[in-house]
CSV table of C-alpha atoms and ligand atoms in Angstrom, one decimal:
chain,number,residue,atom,x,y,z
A,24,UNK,CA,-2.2,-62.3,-28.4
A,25,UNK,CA,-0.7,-59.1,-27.4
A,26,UNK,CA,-2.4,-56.7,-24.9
A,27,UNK,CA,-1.8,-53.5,-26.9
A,28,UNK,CA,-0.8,-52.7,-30.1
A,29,UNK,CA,-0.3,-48.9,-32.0
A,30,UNK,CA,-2.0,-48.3,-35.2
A,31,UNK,CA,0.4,-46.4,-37.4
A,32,UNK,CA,0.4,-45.7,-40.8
A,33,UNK,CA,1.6,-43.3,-43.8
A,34,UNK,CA,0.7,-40.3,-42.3
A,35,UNK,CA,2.7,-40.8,-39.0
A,36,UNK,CA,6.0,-41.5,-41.3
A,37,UNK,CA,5.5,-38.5,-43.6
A,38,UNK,CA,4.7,-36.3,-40.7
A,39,UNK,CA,8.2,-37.7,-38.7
A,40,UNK,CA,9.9,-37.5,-41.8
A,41,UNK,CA,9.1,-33.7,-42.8
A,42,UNK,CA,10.3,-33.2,-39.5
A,43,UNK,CA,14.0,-35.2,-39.8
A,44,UNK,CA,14.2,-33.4,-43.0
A,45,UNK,CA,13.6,-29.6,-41.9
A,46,UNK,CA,16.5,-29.9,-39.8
A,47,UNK,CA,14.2,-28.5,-36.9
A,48,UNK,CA,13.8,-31.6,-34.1
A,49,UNK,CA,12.8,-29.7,-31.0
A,50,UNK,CA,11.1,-26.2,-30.2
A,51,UNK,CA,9.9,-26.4,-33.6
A,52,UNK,CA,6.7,-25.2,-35.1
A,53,UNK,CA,5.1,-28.9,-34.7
A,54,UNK,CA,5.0,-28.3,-31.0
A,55,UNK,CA,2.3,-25.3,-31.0
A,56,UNK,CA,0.7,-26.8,-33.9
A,57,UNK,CA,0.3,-30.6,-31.7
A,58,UNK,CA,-1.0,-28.0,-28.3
A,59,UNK,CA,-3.3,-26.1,-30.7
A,60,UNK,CA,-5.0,-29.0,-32.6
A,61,UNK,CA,-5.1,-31.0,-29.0
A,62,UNK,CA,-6.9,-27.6,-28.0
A,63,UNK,CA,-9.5,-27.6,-30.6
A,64,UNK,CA,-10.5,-30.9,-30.4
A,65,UNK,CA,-11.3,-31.2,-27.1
A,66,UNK,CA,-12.5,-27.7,-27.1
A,67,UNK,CA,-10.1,-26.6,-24.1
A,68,UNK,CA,-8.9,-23.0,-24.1
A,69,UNK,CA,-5.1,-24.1,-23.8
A,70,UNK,CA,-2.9,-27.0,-24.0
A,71,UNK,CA,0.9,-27.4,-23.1
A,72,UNK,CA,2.7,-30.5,-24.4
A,73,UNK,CA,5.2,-32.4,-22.7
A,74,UNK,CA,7.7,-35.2,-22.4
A,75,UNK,CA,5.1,-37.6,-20.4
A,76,UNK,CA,1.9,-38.0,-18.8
A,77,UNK,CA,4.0,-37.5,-15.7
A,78,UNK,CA,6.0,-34.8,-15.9
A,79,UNK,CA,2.5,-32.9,-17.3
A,80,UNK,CA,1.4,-34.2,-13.9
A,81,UNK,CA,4.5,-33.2,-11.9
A,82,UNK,CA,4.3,-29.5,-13.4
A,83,UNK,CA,0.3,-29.2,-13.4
A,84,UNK,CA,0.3,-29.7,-9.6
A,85,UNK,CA,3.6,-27.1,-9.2
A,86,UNK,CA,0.9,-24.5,-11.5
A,87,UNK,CA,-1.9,-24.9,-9.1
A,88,UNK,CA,0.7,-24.2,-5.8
A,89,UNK,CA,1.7,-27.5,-4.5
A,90,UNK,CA,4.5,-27.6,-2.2
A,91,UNK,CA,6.8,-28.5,0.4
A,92,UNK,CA,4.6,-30.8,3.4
A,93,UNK,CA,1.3,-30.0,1.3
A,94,UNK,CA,-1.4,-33.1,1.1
A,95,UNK,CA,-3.1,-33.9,-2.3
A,96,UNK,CA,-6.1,-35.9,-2.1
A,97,UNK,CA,-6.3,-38.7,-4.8
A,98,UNK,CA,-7.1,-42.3,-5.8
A,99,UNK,CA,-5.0,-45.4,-4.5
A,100,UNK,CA,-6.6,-46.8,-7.7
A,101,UNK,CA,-4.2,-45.6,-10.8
A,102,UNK,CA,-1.4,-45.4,-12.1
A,103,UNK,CA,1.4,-45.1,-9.6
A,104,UNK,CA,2.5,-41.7,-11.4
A,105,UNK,CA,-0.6,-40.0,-10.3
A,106,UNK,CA,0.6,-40.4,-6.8
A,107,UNK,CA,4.3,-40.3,-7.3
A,108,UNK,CA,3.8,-36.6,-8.6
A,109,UNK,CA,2.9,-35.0,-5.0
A,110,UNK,CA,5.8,-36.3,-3.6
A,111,UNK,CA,8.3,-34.9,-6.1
A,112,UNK,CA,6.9,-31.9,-5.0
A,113,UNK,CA,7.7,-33.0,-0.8
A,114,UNK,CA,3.6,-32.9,-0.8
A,115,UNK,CA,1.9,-36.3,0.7
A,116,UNK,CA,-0.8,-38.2,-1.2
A,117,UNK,CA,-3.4,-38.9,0.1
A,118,UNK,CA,-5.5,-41.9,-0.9
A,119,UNK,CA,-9.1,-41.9,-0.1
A,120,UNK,CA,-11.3,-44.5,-1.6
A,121,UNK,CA,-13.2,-45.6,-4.7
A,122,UNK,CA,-16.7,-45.9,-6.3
A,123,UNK,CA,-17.7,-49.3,-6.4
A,124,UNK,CA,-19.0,-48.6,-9.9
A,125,UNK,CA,-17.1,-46.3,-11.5
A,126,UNK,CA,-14.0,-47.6,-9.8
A,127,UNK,CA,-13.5,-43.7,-9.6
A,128,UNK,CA,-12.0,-41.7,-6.8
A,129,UNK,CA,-15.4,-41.4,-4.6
A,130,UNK,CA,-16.3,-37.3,-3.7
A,131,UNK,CA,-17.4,-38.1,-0.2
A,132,UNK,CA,-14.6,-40.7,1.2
A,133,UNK,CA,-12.1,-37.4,-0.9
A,134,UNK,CA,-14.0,-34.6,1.4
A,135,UNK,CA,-13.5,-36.8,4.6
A,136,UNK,CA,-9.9,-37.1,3.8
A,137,UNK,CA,-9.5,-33.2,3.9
A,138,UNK,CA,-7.3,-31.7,6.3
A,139,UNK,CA,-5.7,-27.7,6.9
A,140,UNK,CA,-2.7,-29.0,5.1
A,141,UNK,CA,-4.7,-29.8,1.9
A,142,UNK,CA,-3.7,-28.3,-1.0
A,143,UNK,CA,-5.2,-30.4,-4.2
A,144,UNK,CA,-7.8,-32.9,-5.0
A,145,UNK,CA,-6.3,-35.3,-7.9
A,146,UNK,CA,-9.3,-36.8,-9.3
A,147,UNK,CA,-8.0,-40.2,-11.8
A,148,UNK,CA,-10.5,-41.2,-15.0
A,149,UNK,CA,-9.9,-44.1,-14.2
A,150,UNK,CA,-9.7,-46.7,-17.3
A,151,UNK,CA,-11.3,-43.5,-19.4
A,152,UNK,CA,-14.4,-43.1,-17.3
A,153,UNK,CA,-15.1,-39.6,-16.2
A,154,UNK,CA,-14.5,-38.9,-12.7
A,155,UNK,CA,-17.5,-36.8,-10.9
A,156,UNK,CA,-16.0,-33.4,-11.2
A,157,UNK,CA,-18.8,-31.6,-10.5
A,158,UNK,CA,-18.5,-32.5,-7.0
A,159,UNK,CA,-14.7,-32.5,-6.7
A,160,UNK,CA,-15.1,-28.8,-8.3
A,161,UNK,CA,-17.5,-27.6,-5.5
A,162,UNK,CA,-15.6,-29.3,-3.0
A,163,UNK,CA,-12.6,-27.4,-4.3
A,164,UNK,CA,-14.4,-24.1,-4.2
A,165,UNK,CA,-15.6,-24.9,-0.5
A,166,UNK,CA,-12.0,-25.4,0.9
A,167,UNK,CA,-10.1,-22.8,-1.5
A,168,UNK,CA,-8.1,-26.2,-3.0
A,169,UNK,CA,-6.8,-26.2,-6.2
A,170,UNK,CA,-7.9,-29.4,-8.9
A,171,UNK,CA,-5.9,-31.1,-11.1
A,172,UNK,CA,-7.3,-34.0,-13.2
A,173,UNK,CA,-5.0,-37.0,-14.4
A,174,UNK,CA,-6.9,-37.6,-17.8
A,175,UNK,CA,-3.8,-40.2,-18.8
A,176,UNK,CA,-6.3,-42.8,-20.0
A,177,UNK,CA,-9.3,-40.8,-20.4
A,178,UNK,CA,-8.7,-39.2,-24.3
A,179,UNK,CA,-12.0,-39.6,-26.2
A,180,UNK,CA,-14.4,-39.1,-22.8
A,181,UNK,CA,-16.9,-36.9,-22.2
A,182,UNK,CA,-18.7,-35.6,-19.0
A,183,UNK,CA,-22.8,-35.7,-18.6
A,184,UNK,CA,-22.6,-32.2,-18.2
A,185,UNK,CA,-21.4,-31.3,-21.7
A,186,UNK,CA,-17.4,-30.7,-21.6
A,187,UNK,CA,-15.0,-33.3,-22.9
A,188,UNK,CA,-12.8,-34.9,-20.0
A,189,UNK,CA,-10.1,-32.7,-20.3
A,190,UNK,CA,-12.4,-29.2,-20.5
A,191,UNK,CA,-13.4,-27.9,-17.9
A,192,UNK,CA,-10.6,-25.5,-17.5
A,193,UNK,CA,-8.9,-27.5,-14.7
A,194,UNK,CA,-5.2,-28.5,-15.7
A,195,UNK,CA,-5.7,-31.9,-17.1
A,196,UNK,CA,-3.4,-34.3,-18.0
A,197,UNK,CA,-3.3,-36.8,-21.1
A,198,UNK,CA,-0.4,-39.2,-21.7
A,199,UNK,CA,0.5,-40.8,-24.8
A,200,UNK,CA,2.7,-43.7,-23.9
A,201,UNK,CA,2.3,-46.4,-26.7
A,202,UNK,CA,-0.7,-48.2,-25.3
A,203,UNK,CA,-2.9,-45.1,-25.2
A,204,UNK,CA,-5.8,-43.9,-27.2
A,205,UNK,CA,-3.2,-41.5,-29.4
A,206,UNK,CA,0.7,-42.1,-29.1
A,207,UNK,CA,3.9,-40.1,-29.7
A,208,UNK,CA,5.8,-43.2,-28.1
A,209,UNK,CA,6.4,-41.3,-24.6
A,210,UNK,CA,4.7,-37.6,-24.5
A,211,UNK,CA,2.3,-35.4,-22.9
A,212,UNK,CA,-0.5,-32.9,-23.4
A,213,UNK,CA,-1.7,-30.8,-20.3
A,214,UNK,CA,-4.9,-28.8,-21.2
A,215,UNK,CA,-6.0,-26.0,-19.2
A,216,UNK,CA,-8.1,-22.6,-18.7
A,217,UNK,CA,-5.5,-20.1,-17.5
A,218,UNK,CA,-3.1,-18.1,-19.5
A,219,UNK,CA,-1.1,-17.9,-16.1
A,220,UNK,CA,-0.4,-21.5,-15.9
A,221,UNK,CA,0.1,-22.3,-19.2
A,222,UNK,CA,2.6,-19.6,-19.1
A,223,UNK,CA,4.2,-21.1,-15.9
A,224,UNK,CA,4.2,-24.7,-17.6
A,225,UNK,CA,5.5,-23.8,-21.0
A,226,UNK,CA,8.8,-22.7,-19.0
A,227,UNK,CA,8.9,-25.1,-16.1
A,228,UNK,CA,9.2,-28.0,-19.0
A,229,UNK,CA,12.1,-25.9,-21.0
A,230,UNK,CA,14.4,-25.2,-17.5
A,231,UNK,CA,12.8,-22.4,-16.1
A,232,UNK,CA,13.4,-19.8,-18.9
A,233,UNK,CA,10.7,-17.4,-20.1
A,234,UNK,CA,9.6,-17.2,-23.8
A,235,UNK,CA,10.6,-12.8,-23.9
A,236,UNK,CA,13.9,-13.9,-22.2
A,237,UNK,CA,17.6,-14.0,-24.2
A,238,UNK,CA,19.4,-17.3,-24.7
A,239,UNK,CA,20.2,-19.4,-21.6
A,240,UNK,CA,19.0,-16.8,-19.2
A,241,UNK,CA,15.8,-18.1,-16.3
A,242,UNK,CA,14.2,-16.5,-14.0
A,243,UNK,CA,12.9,-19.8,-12.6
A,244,UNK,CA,13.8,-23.7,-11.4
A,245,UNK,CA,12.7,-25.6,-14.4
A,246,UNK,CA,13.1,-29.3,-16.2
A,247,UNK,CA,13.5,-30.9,-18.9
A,248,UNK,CA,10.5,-31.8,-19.8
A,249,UNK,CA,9.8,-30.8,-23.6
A,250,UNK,CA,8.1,-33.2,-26.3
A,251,UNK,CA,10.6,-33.3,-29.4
A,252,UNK,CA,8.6,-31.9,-32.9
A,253,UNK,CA,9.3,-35.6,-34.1
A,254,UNK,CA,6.9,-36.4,-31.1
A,255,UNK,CA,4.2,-33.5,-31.7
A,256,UNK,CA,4.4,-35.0,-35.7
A,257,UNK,CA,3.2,-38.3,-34.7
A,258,UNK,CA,0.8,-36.6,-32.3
A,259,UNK,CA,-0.6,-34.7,-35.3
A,260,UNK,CA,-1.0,-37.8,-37.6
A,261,UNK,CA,-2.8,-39.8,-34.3
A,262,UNK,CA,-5.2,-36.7,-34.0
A,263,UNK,CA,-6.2,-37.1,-37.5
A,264,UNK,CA,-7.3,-40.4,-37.2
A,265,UNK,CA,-8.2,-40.7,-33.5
A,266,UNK,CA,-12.3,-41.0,-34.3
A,267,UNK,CA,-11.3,-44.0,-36.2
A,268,UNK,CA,-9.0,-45.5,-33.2
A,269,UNK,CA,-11.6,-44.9,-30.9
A,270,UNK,CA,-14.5,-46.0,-32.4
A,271,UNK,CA,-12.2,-49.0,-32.9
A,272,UNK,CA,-11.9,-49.1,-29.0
A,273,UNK,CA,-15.5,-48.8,-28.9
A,274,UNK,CA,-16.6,-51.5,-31.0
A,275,UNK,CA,-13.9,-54.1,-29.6
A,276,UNK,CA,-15.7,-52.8,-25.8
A,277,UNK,CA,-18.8,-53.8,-27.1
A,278,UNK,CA,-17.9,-57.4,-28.6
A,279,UNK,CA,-16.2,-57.8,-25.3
A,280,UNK,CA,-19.2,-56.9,-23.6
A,281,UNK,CA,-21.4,-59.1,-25.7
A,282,UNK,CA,-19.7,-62.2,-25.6
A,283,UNK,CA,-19.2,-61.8,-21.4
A,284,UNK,CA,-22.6,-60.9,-20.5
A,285,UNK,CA,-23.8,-63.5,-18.1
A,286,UNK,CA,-20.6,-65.3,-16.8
A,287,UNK,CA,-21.5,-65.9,-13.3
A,288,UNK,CA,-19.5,-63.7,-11.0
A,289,UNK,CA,-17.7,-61.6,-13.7
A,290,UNK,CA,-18.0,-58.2,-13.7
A,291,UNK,CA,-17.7,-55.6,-16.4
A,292,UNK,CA,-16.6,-52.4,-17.2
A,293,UNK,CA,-19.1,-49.9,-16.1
A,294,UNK,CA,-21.8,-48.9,-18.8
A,295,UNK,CA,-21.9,-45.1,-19.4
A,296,UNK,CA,-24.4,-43.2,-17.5
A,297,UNK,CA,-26.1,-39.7,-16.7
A,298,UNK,CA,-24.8,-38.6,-20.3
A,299,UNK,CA,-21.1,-39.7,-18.7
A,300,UNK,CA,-19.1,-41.2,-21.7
A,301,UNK,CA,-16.4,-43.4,-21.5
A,302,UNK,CA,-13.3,-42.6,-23.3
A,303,UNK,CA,-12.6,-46.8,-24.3
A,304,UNK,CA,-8.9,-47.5,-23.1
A,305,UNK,CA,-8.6,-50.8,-21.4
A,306,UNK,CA,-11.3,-53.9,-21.1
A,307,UNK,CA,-10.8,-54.7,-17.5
A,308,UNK,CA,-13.1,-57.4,-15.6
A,309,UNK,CA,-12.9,-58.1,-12.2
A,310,UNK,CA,-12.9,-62.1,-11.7
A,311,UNK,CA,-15.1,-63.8,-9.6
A,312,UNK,CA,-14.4,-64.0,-5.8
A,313,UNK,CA,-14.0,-67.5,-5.9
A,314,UNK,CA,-10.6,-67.4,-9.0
A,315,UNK,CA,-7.4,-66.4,-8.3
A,316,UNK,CA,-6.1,-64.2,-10.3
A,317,UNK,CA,-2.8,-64.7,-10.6
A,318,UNK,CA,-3.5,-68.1,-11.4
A,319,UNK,CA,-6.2,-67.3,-14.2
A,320,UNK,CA,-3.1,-65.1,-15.8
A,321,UNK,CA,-0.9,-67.9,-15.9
A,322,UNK,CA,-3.8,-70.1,-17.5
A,323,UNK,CA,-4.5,-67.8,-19.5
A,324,UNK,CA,-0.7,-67.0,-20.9
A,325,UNK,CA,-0.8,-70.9,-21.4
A,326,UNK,CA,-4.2,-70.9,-23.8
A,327,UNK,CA,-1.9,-68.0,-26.4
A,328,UNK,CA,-3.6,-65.0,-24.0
A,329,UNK,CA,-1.6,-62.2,-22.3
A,330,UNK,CA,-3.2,-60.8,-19.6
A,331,UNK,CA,-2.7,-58.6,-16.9
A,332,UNK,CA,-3.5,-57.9,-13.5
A,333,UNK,CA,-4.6,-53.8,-13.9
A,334,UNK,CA,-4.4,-51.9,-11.3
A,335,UNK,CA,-2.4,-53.0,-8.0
A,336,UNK,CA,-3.5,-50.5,-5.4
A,337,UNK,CA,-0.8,-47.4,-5.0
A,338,UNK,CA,-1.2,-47.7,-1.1
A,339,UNK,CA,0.1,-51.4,-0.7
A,340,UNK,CA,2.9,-51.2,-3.3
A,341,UNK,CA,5.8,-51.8,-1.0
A,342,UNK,CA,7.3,-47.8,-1.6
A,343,UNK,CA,4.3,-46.8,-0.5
A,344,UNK,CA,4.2,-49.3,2.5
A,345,UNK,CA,7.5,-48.6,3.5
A,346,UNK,CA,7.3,-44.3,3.2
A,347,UNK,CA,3.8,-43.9,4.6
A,348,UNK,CA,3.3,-46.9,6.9
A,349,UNK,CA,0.1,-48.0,4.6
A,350,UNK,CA,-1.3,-51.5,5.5
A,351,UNK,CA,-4.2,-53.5,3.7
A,352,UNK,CA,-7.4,-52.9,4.9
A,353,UNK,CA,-7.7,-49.0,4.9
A,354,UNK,CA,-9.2,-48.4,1.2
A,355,UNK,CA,-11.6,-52.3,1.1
A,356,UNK,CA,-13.1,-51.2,-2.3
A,357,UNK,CA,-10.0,-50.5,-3.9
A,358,UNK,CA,-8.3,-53.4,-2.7
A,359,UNK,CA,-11.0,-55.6,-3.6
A,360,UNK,CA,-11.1,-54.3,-7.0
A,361,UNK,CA,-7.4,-54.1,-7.2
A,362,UNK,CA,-6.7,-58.2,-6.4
A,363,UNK,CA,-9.6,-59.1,-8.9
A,364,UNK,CA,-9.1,-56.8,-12.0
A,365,UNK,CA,-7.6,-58.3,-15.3
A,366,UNK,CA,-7.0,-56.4,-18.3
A,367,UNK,CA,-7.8,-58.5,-21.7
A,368,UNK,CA,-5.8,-57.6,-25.2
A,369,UNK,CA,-7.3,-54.5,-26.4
A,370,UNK,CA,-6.5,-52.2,-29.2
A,371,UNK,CA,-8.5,-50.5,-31.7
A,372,UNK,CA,-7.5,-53.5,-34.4
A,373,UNK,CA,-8.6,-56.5,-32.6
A,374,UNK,CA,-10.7,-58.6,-34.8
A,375,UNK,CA,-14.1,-60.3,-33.8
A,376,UNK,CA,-12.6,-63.9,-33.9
A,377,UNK,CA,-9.7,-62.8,-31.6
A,378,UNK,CA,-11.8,-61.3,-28.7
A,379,UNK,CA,-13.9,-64.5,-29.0
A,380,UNK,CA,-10.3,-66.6,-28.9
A,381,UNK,CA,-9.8,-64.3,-25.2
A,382,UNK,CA,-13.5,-65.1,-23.9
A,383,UNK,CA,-13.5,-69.0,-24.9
A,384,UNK,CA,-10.5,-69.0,-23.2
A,385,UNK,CA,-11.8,-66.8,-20.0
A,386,UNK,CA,-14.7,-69.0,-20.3
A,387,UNK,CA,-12.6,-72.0,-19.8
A,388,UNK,CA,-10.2,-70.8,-17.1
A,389,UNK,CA,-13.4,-70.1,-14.6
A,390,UNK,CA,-15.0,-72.9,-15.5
A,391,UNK,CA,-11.8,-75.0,-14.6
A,392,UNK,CA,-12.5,-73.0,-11.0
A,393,UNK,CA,-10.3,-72.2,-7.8
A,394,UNK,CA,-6.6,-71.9,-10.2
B,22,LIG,C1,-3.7,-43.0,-14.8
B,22,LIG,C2,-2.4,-42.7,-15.3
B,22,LIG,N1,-1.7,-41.7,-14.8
B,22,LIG,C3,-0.5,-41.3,-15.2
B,22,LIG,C4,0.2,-42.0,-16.2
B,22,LIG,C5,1.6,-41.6,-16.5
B,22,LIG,O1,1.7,-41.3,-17.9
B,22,LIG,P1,3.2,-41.5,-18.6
B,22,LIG,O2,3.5,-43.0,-18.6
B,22,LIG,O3,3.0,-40.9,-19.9
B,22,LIG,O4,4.2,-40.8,-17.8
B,22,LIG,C6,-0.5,-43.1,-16.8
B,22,LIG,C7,0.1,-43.8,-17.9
B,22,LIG,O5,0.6,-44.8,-17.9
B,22,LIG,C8,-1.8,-43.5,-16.3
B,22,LIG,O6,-2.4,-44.5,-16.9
């Protein structure tokens, strides 16, 4: 059983194929209608799309002034993107550690990690759970840093306070790689509050050149980071049925969560709490102490289950090591989460008798014990 799969349907081809057949493949009017749809749905007052969850990353820390020998406090427990994005900039992550329950970059061990040379705080939603940005946003006001939030996985979430993940005016960044709640294949969205930025961002990702300027002519360093209008088609065709896809998410969640209640030792995703929603992405469980996990993925692979050990820790992946000196030890709740967290096949189609083929066959790797 796969991990992931893409639901994709008749709406995705005509969209992709009206495109192909207008001639018009890039730059296209598909690109402000993708932003402006993203826009309304979440309810953000802008949105920029792009060529990855990356790049929207790499550009929304360049908007909010990151630069040369700058530190940007984040979460060694992501994606290695969120981190690699500082340093494409010559700025330094900084890792500070997690919330045991949320698994969630944790506001006090971030404002203890603040130095003068601070410029960010890169808050991660971690497996679609909302990061506590009211605290990151007043600890931001307190030290005159800017905020970006990497929302890659977190599409569909929704913070206790009212706003969607992705609202709150901050840049945010969604990706849309082809596990993700909504896919273009590889692509982007950046939402955000200020004209200023978006301004900034919409050229950085077209080479620098401003949208009142003549042909070829830029007033600034740019890239190449645009998302094609075949892209912002399919983006348009996921939107229209993203309820559906994650409601899809949500139900497999709670099946998961149903038929894994009770396993001595397991843990489970999070439940939501304080009016916090969880935007479903991954099932992840942490194994019990006593399995190891790399083990349990090979017994696993042999029962017909894929599997996957999600997330290593950023700090102890050997670039990191190597770059910034980082040894184990200096983030424990991260790197105890990291060595026991598995993700299970997940996607918005998996039936009831599959999930229940994945957790006889999680029941019968632990019960096998030590692997
Ligand atoms: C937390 C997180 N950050 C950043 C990214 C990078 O997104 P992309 O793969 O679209 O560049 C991802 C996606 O894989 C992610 O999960």
């Amino acid at each position: 059983m796969p991990l992931a799969r893409p639901v994709l349907g008749e709406a995705e081809e005509q969209g992709v194929l009206e495109v192909l057949r207008s001639g018009q493949l890039s730059l296209g009017p598909r690109l402000e209608e993708f932003e402006r749809r993203f826009a309304a749905r979440l309810r953000a007052p802008l949105a920029c799309a792009v060529s990855s969850g990356t790049a929207g990353l790499h550009l929304a820390l360049r908007a909010v002034g990151v630069s040369d020998g700058d530190e940007v406090v984040t979460s060694p427990f992501s994606f290695v993107a969120s981190a690699n994005a500082a340093i494409y900039e010559r700025a330094r992550p900084i890792f500070a550690d997690i919330d045991r329950r949320t698994l969630n970059l944790d506001p006090e061990a971030a404002a203890a990690a603040i130095t003068p040379r601070t410029r960010a705080l890169l808050p991660v939603h971690i497996f679609g759970y909302p990061a506590e940005m009211p605290a990151f946003e007043s600890l931001a006001a307190r030290h005159g840093l800017g905020i970006v939030e990497d929302a890659c996985e977190a599409l569909g979430a929704r913070h206790g306070d009212g706003p969607a993940v992705g609202a709150r005016g901050n840049p945010a960044v969604f990706g849309f790689y082809a596990n993700k709640q909504l896919t273009t294949g590889e692509g982007g969205m950046v939402t955000l509050g200020s004209a200023e930025h978006k301004q900034r961002i919409d050229s950085e990702r077209n080479q620098g050149r401003a949208p009142d300027m003549g042909w070829l002519d830029h007033d600034r360093l740019g890239f190449n980071y645009r998302l094609s209008d075949i892209a912002c088609a399919l983006g348009i065709a996921q939107l229209e049925r993203l309820d559906g896809m994650l409601a899809g998410r949500a139900r497999a969640a709670g099946l998961y969560r149903e038929a894994l209640a009770g396993l001595e030792g397991l843990e489970l995703p999070c439940p939501d709490s304080a009016g916090d929603e969880r935007g479903w992405f991954v099932f992840v469980v942490q194994l019990p102490a006593w399995v190891e996990r790399d083990g349990a993925v090979g017994a696993l692979a042999g029962r017909g289950i894929q599997s996957k050990p999600y997330l290593p820790a950023i700090h102890l992946m050997s670039f990191y090591r190597e770059r910034f000196g980082h040894r184990p030890g200096e983030f424990p709740v991260c790197e105890d989460v990291a060595a026991r967290s598995l993700a299970l096949p997940f996607f918005p189609g998996i039936t009831e008798g599959q999930i229940e083929r994945v957790c006889d066959a999680l029941r019968a790797v632990l019960a096998d014990g030590p692997t």
